Coordinates of C-alpha atoms in Angstrom, one line a residue:
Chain A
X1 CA -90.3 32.3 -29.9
X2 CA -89.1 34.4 -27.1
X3 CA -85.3 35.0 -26.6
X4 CA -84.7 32.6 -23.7
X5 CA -86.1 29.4 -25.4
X6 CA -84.4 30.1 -28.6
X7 CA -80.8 30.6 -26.5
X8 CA -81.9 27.3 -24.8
X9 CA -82.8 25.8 -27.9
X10 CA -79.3 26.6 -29.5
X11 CA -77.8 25.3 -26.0
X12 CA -78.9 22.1 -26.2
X13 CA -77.9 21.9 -30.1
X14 CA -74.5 22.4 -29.2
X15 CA -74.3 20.5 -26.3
X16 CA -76.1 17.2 -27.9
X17 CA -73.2 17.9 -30.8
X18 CA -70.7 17.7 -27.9
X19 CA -72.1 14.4 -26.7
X20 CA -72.3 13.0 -30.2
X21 CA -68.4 14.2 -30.7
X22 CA -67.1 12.9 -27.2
X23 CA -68.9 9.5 -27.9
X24 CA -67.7 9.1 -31.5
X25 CA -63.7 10.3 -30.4
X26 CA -64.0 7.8 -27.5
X27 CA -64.7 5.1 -29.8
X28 CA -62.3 5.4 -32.5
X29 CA -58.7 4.2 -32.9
X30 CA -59.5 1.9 -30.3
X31 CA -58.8 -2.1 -30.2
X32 CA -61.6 -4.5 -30.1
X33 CA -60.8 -7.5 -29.3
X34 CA -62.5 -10.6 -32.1
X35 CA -63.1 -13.8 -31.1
X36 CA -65.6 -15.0 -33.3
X37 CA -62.6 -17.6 -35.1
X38 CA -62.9 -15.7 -38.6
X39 CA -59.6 -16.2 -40.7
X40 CA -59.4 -14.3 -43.7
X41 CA -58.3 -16.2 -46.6
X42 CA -55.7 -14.3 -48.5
X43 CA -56.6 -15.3 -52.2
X44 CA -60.7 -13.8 -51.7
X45 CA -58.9 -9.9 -51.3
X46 CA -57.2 -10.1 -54.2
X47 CA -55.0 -7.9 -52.4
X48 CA -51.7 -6.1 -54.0
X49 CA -48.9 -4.1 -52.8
X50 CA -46.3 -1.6 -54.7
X51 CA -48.0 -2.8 -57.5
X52 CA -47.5 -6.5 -56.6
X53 CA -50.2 -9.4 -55.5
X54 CA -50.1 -10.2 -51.8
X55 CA -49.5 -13.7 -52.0
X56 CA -48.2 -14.6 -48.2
X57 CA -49.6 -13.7 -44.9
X58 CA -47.1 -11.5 -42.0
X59 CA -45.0 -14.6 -40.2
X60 CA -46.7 -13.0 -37.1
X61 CA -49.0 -10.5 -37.5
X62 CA -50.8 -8.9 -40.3
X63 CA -52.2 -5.4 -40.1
X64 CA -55.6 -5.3 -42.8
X65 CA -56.2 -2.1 -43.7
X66 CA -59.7 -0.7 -45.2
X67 CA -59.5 2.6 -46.8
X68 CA -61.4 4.9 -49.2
X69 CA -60.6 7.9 -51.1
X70 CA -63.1 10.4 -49.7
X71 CA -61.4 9.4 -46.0
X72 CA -58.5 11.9 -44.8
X73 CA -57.3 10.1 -41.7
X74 CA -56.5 6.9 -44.2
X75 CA -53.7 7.9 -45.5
X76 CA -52.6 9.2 -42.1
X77 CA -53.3 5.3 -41.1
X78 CA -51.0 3.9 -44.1
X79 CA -48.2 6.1 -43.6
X80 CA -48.7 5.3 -39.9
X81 CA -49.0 0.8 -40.1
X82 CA -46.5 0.7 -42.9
X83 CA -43.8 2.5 -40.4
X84 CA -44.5 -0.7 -38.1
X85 CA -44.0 -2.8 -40.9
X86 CA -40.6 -1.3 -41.4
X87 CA -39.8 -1.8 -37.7
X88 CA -41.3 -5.0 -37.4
X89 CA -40.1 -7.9 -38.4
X90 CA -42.6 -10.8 -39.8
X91 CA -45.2 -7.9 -39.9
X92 CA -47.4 -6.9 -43.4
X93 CA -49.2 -4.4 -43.8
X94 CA -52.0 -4.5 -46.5
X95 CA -54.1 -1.4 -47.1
X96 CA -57.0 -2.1 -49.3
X97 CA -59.3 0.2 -51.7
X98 CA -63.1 -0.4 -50.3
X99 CA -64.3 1.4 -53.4
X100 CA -62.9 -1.2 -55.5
X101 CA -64.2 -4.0 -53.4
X102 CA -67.6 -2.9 -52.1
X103 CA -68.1 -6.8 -51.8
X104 CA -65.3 -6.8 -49.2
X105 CA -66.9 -3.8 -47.3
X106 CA -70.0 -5.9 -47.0
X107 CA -68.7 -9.0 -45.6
X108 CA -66.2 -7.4 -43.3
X109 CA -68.9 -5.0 -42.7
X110 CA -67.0 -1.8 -42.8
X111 CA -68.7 1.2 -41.8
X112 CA -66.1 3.4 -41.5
X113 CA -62.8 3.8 -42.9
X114 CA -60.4 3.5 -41.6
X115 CA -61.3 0.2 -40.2
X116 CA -58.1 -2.3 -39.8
X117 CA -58.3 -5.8 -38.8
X118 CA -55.3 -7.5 -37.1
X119 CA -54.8 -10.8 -38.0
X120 CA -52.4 -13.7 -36.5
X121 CA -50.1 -15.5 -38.3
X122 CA -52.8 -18.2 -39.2
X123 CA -55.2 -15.4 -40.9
X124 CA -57.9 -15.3 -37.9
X125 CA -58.7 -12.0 -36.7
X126 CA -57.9 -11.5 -33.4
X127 CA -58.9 -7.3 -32.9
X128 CA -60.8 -5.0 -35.1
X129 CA -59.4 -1.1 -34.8
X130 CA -62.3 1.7 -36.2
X131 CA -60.9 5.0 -36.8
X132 CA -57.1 5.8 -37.2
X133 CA -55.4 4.0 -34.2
X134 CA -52.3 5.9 -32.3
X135 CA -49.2 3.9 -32.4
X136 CA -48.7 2.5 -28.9
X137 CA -52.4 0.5 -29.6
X138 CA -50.9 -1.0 -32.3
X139 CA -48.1 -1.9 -30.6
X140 CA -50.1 -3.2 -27.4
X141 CA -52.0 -5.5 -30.0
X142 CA -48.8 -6.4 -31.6
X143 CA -47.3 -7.6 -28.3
X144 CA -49.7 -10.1 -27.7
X145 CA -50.0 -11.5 -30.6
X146 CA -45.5 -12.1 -30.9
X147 CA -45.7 -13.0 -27.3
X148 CA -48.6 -15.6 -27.4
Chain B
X1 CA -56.8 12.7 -61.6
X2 CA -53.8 14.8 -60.2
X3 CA -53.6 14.0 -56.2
X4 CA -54.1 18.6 -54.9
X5 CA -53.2 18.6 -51.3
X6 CA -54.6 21.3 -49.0
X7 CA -53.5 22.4 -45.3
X8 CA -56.0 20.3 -43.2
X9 CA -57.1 23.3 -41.1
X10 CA -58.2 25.6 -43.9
X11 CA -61.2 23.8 -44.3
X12 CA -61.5 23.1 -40.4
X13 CA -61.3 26.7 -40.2
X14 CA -64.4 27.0 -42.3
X15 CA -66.3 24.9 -40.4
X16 CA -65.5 26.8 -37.5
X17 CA -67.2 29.9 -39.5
X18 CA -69.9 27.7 -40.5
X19 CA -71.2 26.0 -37.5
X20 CA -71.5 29.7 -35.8
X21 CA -73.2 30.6 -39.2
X22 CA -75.5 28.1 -38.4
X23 CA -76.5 28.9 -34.9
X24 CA -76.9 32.7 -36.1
X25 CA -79.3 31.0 -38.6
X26 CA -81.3 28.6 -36.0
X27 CA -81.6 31.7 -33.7
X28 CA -83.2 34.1 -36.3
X29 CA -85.1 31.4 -38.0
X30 CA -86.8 30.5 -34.7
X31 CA -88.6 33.9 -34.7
X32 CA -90.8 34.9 -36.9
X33 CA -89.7 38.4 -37.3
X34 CA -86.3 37.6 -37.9
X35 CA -87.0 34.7 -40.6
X36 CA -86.3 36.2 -43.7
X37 CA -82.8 37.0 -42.5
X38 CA -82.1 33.7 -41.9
X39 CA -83.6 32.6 -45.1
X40 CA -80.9 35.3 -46.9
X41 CA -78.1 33.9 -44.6
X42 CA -78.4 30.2 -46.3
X43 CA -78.7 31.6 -49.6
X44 CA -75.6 33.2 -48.6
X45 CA -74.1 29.6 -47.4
X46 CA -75.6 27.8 -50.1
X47 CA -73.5 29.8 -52.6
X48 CA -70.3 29.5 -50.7
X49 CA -71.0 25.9 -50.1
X50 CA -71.3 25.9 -54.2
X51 CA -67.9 27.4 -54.7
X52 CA -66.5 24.8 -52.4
X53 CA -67.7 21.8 -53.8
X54 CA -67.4 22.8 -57.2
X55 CA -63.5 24.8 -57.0
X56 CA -62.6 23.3 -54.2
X57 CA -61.6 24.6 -50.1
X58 CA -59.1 26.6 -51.8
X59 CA -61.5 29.0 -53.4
X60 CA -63.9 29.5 -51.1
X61 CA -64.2 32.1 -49.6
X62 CA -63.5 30.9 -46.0
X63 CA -60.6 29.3 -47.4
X64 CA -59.5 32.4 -49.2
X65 CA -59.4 34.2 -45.7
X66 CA -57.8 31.5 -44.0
X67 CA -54.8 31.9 -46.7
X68 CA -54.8 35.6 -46.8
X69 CA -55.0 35.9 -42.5
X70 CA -54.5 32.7 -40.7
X71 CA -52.2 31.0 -42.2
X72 CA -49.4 33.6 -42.0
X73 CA -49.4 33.6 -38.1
X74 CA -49.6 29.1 -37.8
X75 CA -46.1 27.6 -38.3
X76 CA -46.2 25.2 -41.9
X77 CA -49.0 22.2 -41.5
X78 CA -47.3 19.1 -39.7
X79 CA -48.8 17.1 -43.2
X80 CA -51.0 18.2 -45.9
X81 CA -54.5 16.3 -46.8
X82 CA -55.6 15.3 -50.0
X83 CA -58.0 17.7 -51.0
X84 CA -61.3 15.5 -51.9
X85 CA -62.6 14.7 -48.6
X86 CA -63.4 18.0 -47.7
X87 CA -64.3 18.7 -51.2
X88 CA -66.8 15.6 -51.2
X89 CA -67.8 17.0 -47.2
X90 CA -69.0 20.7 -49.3
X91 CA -71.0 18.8 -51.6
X92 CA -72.8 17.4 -48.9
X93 CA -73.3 20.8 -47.1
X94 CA -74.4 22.4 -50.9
X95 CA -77.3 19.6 -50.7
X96 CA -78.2 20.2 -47.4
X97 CA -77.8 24.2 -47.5
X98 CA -80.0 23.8 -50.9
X99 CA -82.7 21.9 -49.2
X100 CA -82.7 24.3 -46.3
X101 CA -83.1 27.1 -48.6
X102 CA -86.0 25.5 -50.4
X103 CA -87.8 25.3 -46.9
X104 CA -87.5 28.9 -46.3
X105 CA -88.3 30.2 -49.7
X106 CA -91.4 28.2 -49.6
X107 CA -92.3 30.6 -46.0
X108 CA -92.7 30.2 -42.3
X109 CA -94.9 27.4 -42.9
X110 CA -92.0 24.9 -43.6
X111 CA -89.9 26.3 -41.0
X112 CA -89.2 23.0 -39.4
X113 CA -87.7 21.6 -42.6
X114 CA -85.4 24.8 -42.2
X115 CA -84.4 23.7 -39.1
X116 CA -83.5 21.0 -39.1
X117 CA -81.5 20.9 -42.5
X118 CA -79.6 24.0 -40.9
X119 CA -79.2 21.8 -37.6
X120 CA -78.0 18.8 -39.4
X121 CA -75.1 21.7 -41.4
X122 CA -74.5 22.4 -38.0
X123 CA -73.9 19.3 -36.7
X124 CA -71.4 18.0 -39.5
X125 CA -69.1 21.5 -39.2
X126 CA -69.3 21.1 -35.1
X127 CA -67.8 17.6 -35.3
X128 CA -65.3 18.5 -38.4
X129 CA -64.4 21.6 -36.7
X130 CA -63.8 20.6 -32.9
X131 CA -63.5 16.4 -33.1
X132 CA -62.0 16.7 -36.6
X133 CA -65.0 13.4 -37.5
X134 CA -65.1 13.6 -41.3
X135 CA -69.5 13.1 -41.8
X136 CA -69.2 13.4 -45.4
X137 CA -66.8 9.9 -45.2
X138 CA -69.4 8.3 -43.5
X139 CA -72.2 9.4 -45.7
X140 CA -70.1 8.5 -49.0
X141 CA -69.0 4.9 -47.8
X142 CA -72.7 3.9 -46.4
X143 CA -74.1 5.6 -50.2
X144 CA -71.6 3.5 -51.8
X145 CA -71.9 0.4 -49.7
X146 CA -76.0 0.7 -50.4
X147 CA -74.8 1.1 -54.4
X148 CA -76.8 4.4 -54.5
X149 CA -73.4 6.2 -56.2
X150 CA -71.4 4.9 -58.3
X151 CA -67.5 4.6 -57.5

């Protein structure tokens, strides 16, 4: 192949990569709003935390958090959702393992981890963030949800 | 299993490496008269890829140059990363960098199948390296969503 239509070749590699890149960064961490009326019931997770089952929903707002082992920005996420647990009152966090609960992953249909699902204070899931989410969309969810 | 913890840019660092190794690889592999080097370049990547998925980002050799010459001159990591997702992400790029070796042992003739395994190497280290997207997550949940591994 002469040397201009390989370069151009290789150009275009690295520019579709680019596209692909810019398009999957502009999608993640951000809020989509839900309004298809689903409420999670609490009991089907089997969800626990510091060792303990999750037996109440947040007062106000719950933060549902799927992760997996193989995912690196997950624990980021955690570390991140259980500071505004800490800061917030009425607020739970629950991070769960998708490995362990493939069943979950399938009916929540989680393609990529982290995926967290903020619920109300009734269960129904009111936004659906893919990708780890900065901390002033959490907060701009949060808001409307306390101020509702 | 104890929970290692590397710095999260040695292994962005290699992917750096990696994805220009790979565009060295499309160029030469796109010529006829250059295809054997290309061929020797993924056996190359294939065995580094090995080392990585097998010892970990630590060991290989990318990694090993990252410790010994990058990381001196970066201030200490804002937070370290569990080590298995980009261990999991060089098991991916072994089985990729296998299959595109296969294609250019068996000649010119399967050069296409060279391509675009070396293309699709590529395109996981571009995203790892410069939008820091984790491919190898994906793959894993969607294998272990479709119950094709085992968790």
């Amino acid at each position: 192949m002469p040397l201009d239509q390989r370069i151009l070749v290789l150009v275009g590699l690295v520019l579709l990569a680019s596209i692909v890149g810019l398009w999957l960064s502009s999608k993640s961490g951000k809020a989509r709003q839900i309004n298809n009326g689903e409420q999670i019931q609490l009991s089907n997770l089997g969800a626990t935390k510091n060792g303990k089952p999750v037996v109440k929903l947040g007062e106000k707002v719950t933060l549902l958090q799927f992760s997996s082992d193989f995912c690196s920005s997950c624990k980021q996420t955690s570390v991140l959702l259980e500071n505004i647990e800490k800061a917030n009152e009425g607020l739970l966090h629950i991070d769960l393992d998708i490995a362990e609960r493939l069943d979950l992953a399938k009916t929540f249909n989680i393609l990529t981890t982290p995926t967290t699902l903020i619920l109300d204070s009734k269960g129904s899931v009111v936004s659906r963030i893919v990708g780890a989410p900065k901390l002033a969309t959490i907060e701009a969810e949060i808001e409307k949800l306390v101020n509702k | 299993m104890t929970q290692s913890k590397i710095d999260p840019r040695g292994p962005r660092f290699g992917a750096s490496i990696t994805s220009v190794l790979m565009l060295v690889v499309l160029y030469l592999a796109l010529d006829a008269s250059t295809y054997q080097v290309a061929v020797w370049l993924i056996a190359i990547n294939t065995a580094f890829f090995a080392i990585g998925a097998s010892l970990g980002n630590a060991k290989h050799p990318y990694g090993l140059i990252f410790k010994g010459l990058i990381r001196p001159l970066l201030q200490a990591p804002k937070e370290l990363e569990d080590a298995r997702p980009p261990k999991f992400a060089q098991l991916i790029g072994f089985v990729l960098s296998s299959l595109a070796l296969v294609f250019g042992l068996l000649g010119p003739d399967f050069q296409i199948g060279l391509i675009i395994c070396a293309s699709g190497i590529f395109f996981a280290a571009f995203l790892n390296a410069v939008f820091k997207y984790c491919v190898g997550c994906q793959i894993w949940l969607a294998l272990a969503r479709s119950s094709l591994i085992k968790v």
